[in-house]
Short mmCIF file of C-alpha atoms in Angstrom, two decimals:
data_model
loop_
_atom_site.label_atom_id
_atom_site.label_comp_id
_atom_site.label_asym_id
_atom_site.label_seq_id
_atom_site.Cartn_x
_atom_site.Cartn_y
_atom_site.Cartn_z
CA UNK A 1 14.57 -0.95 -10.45
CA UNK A 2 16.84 1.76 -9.20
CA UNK A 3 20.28 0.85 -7.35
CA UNK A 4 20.76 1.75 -3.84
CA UNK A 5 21.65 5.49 -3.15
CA UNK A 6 25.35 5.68 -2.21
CA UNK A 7 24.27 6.71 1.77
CA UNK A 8 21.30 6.40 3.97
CA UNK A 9 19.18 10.02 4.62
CA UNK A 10 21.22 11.85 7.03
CA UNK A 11 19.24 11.35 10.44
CA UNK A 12 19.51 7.26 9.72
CA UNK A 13 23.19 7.82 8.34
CA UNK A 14 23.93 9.34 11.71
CA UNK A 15 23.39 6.21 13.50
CA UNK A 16 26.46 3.75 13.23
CA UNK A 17 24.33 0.38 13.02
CA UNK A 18 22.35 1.54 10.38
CA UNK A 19 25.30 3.22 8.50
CA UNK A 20 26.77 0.03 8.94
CA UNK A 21 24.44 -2.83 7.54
CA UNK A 22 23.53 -0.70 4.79
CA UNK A 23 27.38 -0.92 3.78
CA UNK A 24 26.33 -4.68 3.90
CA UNK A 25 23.85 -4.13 1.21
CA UNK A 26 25.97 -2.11 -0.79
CA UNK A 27 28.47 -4.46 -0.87
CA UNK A 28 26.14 -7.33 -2.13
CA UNK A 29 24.48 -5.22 -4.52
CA UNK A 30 27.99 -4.33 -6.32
CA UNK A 31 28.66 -7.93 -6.16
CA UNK A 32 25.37 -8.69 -7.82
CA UNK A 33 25.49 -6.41 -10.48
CA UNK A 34 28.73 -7.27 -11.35
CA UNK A 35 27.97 -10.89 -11.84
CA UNK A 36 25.21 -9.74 -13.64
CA UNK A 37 26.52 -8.46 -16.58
CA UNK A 38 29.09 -11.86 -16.88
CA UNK A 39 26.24 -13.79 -16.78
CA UNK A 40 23.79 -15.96 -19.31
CA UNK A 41 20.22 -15.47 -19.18
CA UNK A 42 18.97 -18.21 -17.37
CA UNK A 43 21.73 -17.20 -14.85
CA UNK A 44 21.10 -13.37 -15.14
CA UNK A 45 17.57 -14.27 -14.33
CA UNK A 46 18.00 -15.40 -10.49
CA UNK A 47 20.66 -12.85 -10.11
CA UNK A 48 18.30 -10.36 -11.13
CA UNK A 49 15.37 -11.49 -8.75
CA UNK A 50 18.34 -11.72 -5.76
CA UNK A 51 19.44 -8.14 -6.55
CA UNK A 52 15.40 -6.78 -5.64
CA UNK A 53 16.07 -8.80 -2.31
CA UNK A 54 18.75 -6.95 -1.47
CA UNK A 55 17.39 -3.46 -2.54
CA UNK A 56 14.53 -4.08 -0.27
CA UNK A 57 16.87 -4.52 2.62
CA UNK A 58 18.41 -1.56 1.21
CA UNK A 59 15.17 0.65 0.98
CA UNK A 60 13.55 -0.17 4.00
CA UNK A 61 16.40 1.23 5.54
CA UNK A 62 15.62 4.35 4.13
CA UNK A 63 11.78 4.45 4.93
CA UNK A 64 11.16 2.11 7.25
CA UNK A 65 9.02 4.77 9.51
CA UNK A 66 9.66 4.00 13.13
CA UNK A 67 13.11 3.97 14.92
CA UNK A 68 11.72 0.41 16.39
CA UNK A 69 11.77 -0.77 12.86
CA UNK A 70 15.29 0.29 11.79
CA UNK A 71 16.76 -1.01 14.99
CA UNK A 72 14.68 -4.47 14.39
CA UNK A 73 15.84 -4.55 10.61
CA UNK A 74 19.56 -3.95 11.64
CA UNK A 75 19.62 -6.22 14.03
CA UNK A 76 18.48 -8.58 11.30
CA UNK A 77 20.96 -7.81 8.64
CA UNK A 78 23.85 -8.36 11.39
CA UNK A 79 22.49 -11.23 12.48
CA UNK A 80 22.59 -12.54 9.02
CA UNK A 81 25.97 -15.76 8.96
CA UNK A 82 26.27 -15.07 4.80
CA UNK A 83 24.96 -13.10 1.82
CA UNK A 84 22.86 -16.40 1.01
CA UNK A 85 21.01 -15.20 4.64
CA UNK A 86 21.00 -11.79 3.62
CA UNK A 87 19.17 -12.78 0.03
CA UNK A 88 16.90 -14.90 2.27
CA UNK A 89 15.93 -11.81 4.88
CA UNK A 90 15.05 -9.79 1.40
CA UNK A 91 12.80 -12.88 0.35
CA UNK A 92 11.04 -12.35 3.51
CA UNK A 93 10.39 -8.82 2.73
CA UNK A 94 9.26 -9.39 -0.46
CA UNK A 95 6.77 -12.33 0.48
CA UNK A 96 5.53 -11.21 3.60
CA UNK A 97 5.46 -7.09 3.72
CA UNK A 98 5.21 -6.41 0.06
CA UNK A 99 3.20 -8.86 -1.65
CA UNK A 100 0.35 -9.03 0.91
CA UNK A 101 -0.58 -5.62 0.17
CA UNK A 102 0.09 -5.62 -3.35
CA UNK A 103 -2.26 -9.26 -3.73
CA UNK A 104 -5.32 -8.77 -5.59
CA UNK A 105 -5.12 -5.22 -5.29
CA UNK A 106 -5.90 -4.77 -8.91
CA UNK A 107 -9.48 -4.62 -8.34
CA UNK A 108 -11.61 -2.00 -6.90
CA UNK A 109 -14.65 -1.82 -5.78
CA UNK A 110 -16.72 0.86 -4.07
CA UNK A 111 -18.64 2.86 -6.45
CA UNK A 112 -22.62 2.90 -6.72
CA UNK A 113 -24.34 3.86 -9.59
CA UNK A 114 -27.50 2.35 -8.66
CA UNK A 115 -30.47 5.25 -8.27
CA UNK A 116 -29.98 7.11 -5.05
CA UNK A 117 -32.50 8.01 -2.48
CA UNK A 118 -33.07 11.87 -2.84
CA UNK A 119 -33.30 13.88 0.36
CA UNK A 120 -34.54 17.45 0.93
CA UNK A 121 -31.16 18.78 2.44
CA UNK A 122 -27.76 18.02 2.98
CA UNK A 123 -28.23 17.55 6.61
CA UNK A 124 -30.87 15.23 6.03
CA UNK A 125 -28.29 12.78 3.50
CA UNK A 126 -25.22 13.09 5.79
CA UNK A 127 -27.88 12.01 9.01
CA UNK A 128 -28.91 9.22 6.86
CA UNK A 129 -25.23 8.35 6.02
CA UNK A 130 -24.10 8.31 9.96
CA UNK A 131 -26.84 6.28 11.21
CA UNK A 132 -25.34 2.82 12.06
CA UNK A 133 -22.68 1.67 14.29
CA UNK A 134 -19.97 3.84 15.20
CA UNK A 135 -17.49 2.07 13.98
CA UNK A 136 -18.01 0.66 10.91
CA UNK A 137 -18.72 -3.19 9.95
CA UNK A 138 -19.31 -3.46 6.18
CA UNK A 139 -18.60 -1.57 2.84
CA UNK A 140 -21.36 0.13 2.45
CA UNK A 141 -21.74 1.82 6.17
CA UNK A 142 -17.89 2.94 5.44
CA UNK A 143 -18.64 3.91 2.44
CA UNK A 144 -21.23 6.56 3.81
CA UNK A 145 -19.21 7.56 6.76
CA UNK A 146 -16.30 8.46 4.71
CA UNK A 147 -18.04 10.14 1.80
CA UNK A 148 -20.00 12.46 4.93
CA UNK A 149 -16.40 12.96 6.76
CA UNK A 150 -14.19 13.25 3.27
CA UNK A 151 -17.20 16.38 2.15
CA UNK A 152 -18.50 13.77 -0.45
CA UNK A 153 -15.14 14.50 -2.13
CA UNK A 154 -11.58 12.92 -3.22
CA UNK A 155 -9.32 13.50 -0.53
CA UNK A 156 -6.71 14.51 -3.29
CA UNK A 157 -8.24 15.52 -6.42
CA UNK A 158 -11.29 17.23 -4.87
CA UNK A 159 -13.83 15.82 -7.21
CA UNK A 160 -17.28 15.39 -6.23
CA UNK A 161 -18.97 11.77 -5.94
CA UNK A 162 -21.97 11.41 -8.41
CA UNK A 163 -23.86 9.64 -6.73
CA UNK A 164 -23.79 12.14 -3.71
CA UNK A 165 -24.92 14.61 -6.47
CA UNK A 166 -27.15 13.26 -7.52
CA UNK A 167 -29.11 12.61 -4.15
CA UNK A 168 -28.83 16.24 -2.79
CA UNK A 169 -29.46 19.57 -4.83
CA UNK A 170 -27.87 21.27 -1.90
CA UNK A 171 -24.34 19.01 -2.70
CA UNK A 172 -25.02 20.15 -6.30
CA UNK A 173 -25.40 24.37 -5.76
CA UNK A 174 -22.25 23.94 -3.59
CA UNK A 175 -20.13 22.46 -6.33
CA UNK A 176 -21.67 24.56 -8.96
CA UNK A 177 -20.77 27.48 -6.48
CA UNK A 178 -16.96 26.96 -6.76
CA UNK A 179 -14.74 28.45 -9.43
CA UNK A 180 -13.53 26.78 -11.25
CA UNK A 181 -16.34 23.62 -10.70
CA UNK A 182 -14.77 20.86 -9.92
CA UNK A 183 -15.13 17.43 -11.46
CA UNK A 184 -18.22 15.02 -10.79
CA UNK A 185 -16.71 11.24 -10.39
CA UNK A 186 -18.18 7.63 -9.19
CA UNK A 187 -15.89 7.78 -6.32
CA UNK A 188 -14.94 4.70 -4.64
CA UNK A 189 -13.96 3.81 -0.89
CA UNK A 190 -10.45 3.18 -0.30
CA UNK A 191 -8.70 0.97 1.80
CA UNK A 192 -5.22 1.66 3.18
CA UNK A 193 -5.17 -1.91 4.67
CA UNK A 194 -6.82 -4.18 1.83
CA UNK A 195 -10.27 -6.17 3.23
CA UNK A 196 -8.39 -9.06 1.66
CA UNK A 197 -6.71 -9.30 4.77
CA UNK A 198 -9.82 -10.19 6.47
CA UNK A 199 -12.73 -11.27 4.13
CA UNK A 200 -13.89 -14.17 5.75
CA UNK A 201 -10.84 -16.04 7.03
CA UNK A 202 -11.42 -18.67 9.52
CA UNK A 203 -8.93 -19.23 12.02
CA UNK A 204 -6.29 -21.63 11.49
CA UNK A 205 -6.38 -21.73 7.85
CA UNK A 206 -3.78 -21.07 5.94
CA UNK A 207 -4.87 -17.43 4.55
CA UNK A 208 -4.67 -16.06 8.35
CA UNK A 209 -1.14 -17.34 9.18
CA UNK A 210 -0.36 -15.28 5.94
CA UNK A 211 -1.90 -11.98 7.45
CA UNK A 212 -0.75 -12.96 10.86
CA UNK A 213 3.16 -13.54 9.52
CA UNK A 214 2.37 -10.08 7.56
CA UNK A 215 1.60 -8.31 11.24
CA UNK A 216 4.47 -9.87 12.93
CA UNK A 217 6.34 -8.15 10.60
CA UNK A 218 5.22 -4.42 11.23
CA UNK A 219 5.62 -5.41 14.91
CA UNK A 220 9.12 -5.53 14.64
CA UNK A 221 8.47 -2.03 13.44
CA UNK A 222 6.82 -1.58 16.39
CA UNK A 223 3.26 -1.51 15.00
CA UNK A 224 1.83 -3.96 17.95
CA UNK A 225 -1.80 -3.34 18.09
CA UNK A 226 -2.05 -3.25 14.59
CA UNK A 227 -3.52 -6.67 14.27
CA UNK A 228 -6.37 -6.18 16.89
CA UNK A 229 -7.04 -2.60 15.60
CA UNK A 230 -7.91 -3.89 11.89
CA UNK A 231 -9.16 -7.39 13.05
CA UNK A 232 -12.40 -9.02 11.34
CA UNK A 233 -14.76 -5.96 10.09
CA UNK A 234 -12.54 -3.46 12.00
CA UNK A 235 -10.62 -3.31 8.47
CA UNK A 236 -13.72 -0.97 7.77
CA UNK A 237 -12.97 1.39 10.71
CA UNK A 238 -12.84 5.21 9.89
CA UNK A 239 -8.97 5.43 10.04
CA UNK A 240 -8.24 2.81 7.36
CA UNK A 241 -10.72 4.24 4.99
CA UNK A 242 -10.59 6.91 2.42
CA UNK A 243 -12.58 8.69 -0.50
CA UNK A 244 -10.46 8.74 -3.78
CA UNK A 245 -10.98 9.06 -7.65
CA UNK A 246 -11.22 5.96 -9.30
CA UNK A 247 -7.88 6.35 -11.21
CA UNK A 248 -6.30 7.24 -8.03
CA UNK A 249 -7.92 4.30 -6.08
CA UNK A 250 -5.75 2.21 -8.60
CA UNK A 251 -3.04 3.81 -8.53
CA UNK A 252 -2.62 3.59 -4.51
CA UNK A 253 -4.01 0.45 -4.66
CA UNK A 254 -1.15 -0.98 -7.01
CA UNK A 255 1.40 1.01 -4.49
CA UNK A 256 1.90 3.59 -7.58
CA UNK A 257 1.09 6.68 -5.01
CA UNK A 258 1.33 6.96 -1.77
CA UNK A 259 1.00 9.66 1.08
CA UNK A 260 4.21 11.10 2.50
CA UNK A 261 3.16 13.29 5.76
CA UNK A 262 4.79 16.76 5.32
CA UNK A 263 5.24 17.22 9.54
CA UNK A 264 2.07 18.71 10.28
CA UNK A 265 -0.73 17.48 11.70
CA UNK A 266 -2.72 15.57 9.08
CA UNK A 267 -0.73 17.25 5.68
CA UNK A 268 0.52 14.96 3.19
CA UNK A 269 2.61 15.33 0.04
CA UNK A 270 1.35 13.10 -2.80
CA UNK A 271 3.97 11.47 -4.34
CA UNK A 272 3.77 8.74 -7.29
CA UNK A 273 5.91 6.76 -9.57
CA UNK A 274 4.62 8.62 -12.44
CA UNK A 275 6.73 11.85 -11.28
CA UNK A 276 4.85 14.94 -12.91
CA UNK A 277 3.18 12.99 -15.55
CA UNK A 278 0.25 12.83 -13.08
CA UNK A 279 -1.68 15.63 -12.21
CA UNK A 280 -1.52 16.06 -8.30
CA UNK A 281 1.83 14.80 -7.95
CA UNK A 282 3.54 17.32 -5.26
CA UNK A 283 0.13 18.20 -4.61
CA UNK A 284 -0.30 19.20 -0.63
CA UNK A 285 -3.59 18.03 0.74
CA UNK A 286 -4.72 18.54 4.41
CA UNK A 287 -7.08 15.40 5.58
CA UNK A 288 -9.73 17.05 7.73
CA UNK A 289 -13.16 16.22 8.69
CA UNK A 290 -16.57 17.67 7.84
CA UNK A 291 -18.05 16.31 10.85
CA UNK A 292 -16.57 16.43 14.68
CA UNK A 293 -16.15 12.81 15.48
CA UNK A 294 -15.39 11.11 12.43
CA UNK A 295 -12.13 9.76 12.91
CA UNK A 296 -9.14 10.62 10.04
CA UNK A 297 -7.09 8.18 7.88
CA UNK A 298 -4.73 7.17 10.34
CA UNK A 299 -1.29 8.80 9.68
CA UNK A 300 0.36 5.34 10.69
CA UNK A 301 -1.43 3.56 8.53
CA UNK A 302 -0.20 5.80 5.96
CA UNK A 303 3.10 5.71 6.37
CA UNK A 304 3.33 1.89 6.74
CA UNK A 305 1.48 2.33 3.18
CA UNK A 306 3.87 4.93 2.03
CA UNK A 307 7.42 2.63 3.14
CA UNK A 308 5.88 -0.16 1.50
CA UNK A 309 5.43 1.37 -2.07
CA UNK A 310 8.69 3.45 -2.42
CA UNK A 311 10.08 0.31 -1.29
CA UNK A 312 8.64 -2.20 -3.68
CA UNK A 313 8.77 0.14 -6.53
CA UNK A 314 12.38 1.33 -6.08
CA UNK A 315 13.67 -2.11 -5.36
CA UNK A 316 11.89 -3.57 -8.73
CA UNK A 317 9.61 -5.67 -6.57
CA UNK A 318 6.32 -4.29 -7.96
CA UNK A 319 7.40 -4.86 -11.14
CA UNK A 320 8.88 -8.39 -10.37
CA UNK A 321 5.37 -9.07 -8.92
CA UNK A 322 3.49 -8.02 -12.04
CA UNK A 323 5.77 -9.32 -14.68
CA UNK A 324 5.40 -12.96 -12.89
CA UNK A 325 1.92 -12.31 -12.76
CA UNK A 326 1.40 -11.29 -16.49
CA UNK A 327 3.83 -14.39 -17.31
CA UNK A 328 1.34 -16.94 -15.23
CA UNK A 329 -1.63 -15.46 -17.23
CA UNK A 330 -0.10 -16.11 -20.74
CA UNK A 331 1.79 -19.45 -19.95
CA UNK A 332 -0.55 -22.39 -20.33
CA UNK A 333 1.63 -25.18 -19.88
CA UNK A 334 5.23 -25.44 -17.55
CA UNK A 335 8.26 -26.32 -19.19
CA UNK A 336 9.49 -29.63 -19.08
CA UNK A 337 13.14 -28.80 -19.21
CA UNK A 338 12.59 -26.38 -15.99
CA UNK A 339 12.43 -23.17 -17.66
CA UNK A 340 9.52 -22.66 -15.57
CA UNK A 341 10.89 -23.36 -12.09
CA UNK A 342 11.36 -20.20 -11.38
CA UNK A 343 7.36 -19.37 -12.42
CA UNK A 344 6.16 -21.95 -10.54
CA UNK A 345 7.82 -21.27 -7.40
CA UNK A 346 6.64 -17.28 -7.21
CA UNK A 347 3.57 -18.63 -7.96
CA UNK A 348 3.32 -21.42 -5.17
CA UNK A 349 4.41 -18.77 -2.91
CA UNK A 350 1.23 -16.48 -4.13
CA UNK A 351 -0.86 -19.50 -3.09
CA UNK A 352 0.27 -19.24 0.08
CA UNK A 353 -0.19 -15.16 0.67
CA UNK A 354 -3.58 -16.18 -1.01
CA UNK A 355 -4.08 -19.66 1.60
CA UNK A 356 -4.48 -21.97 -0.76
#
C-alpha cells in the first residue's frame, strides 16, 4: 500500500475539479493515517481497510483512462455529504471495479499438451487454425486464432508455443533460425476481460447483476458498448484475447502486470509490480498481426486492464483481497466474540461478485 502522491499528473492537475476532490482524498487519508497509529488493533484494522477506500478514489484519479471517467468520478467525490460517503464511494470501487476482475483469476487455463495433428506446412496449420466462425465462440477456436495472429508466440516474451512446434517443422526451422533461439513454452490464451464474466450466467441471477453493476461502472467512464461487445461467447472475440507465457498469464491475470500504451499505435510498455526483478519489465512490445484481418487486443480493453491494476495494487486492494482470501482458507470456524466480522463480511460480499 503506497500513500497518495502529493498532486495529480500534470494534465489532470490542470483541471480545477479534479485538483480539487483529490485535495478531498488527501485530506481523509492524513486523517486516516493519523488515527492509525493512535489506534488498537482491532481498531487499526477497519481503519486500515478504510484507508485502501480512499486510495482507490485517490488512484483512479490518476489513471482512470478517459476524460468521461474523471469527470464522472469527480462528480462523485463532490457529491459525496461526509467522509463516511466518501469511504462508501471507495467500497464501491473496490467491490465492483476491482474485485470482479481480480475473482478467480488465480487459475489459468489454455494450454494443450495433448498430441497435435502434424501438417505438411505452416500455411496448411494456420488454414486449419482460421477455419471457424469469424468471430470466435469458444476457447479452443480463440485459442487457434490468436496463436495464428500472435505468430504462435508470447506477445511479450516472444517464446514459441510447444504445441505449435511440435505440429509444424516449418514453425520449428523458423525458431531454430533466430539468434539467439528463443524459448519453447505451453503457452496459454489470455483473457483481458475474464470468461468468468460470462460462463454460463442466466439472466436474472444474481452472478449477472454482478457483471452488469461491474459495466455500469466503466460506463461512467464512458465505456458504453462494452457490455454488448463482450456479451455471452463474444468474451472470446479477437480483441479481448491474447497469447502469453504461462508465468506471465498469472501475473496479468492477478493484476501484477499490465500494458501501459506508449502513444503509438498498438506499442505498449510492460510494467509490473515486481519493478526490474522481472525480466521484460520496461520491455516495449508492438502488438501486430501475422495475418490481415485478425483483429488486435483492443487498446481499450487494455487500458481499462492497466487503471485497474496500478489501482488495486497501489491502493493495497490486491493485497487486501488476497490476505482475506488466504485468511478464509485457513480459518475453519468464525469467532464467537466477532473477531471474525470483518472476515465474514468480505467474504459475503465475494458471494455476491461470485452470485451466490
Amino acid at each position: 500500500m503506497t500513500s497518495l502522491p502529493s498532486n495529480l499528473p500534470k494534465a489532470n492537475q490542470a483541471i480545477p475539479e479534479y485538483d480539487s476532490v483529490y485535495k478531498t482524498c488527501l485530506r481523509v487519508e492524513r486523517a486516516l493515517s493519523k488515527l492509525l497509529a493512535e489506534k488498537n488493533h482491532e481498531q487499526k484494522t477497519q481503519l486500515t481497510t478504510d484507508l485502501i477506500y480512499i486510495r482507490i478514489l485517490g488512484y483512479l484519479l490518476h489513471f482512470i483512462p478517459s476524460h468521461t471517467g474523471l469527470d464522472s468520478l469527480a462528480r462523485q467525490i463532490k457529491e459525496c455529504s461526509g467522509d463516511n460517503d466518501l469511504l462508501q464511494l471507495g467500497q464501491m470501487y473496490y467491490d465492483k471495479y476491482l474485485r470482479p476482475f481480480r475473482f478467480n483469476r488465480g487459475r489459468t487455463s489454455g494450454s494443450s499438451r495433448s498430441s497435435p495433428i502434424s501438417f505438411d506446412t505452416l500455411d496448411d496449420m494456420m488454414t486449419a487454425y482460421l477455419t471457424g466462425e469469424a468471430t470466435p465462440v469458444s476457447f479452443a477456436t480463440a485459442k487457434k486464432k490468436a496463436l495464428v495472429r500472435d505468430g504462435f508466440r508470447c506477445v511479450i516474451s516472444g517464446s514459441y508455443d510447444a504445441t505449435s512446434l511440435r505440429a509444424s517443422e516449418q514453425l520449428r526451422n523458423k525458431r531454430l533460425a533466430e539468434n539467439p533461439v528463443p524459448e519453447l513454452v505451453p503457452t496459454q490464451c489470455a483473457h483481458i476481460f475474464p470468461t468468468s464474466m460470462h460462463k454460463d450466467i442466466p439472466l436474472g441471477s444474481d452472478k449477472r447483476l454482478g457483471v452488469s453493476a461491474l459495466y455500469t461502472v466503466l460506463e461512467r467512464f464512458g465505456y458504453t458498448t462494452l457490455s454488448e461487445e463482450l456479451e455471452g461467447e463474444k468474451i472470446h472475440r479477437l480483441e479481448n484475447v491474447m497469447t502469453l507465457d504461462p508465468a506471465l498469464h498469472t501475473f496479468f491475470n492477478m493484476l501484477e502486470l499490465w500494458f501501459v500504451a506508449t502513444g503509438e499505435s498498438n506499442q505498449y510498455t510492460i510494467r509490473s509490480i515486481y519493478g526490474t526483478e522481472l525480466k521484460y519489465e520496461g520491455k516495449e512490445v508492438t502488438l501486430e498481426s501475422k495475418v490481415d484481418g485478425l483483429p488486435l487486443p483492443s487498446p481499450a480493453y487494455l487500458a481499462i486492464h492497466a487503471a485497474c491494476a496500478q489501482v488495486a495494487h497501489l491502493s493495497g486492494a490486491a493485497e487486501h483481497i488476497d490476505k482475506y482470501d488466504r485468511d478464509m482458507e485457513d480459518v475453519m470456524v468464525l469467532s464467537p466474540t466477532g473477531e471474525s466480522a470483518g472476515l465474514l463480511d468480505h467474504a459475503l460480499r465475494g458471494l455476491q461478485i461470485a452470485g451466490y
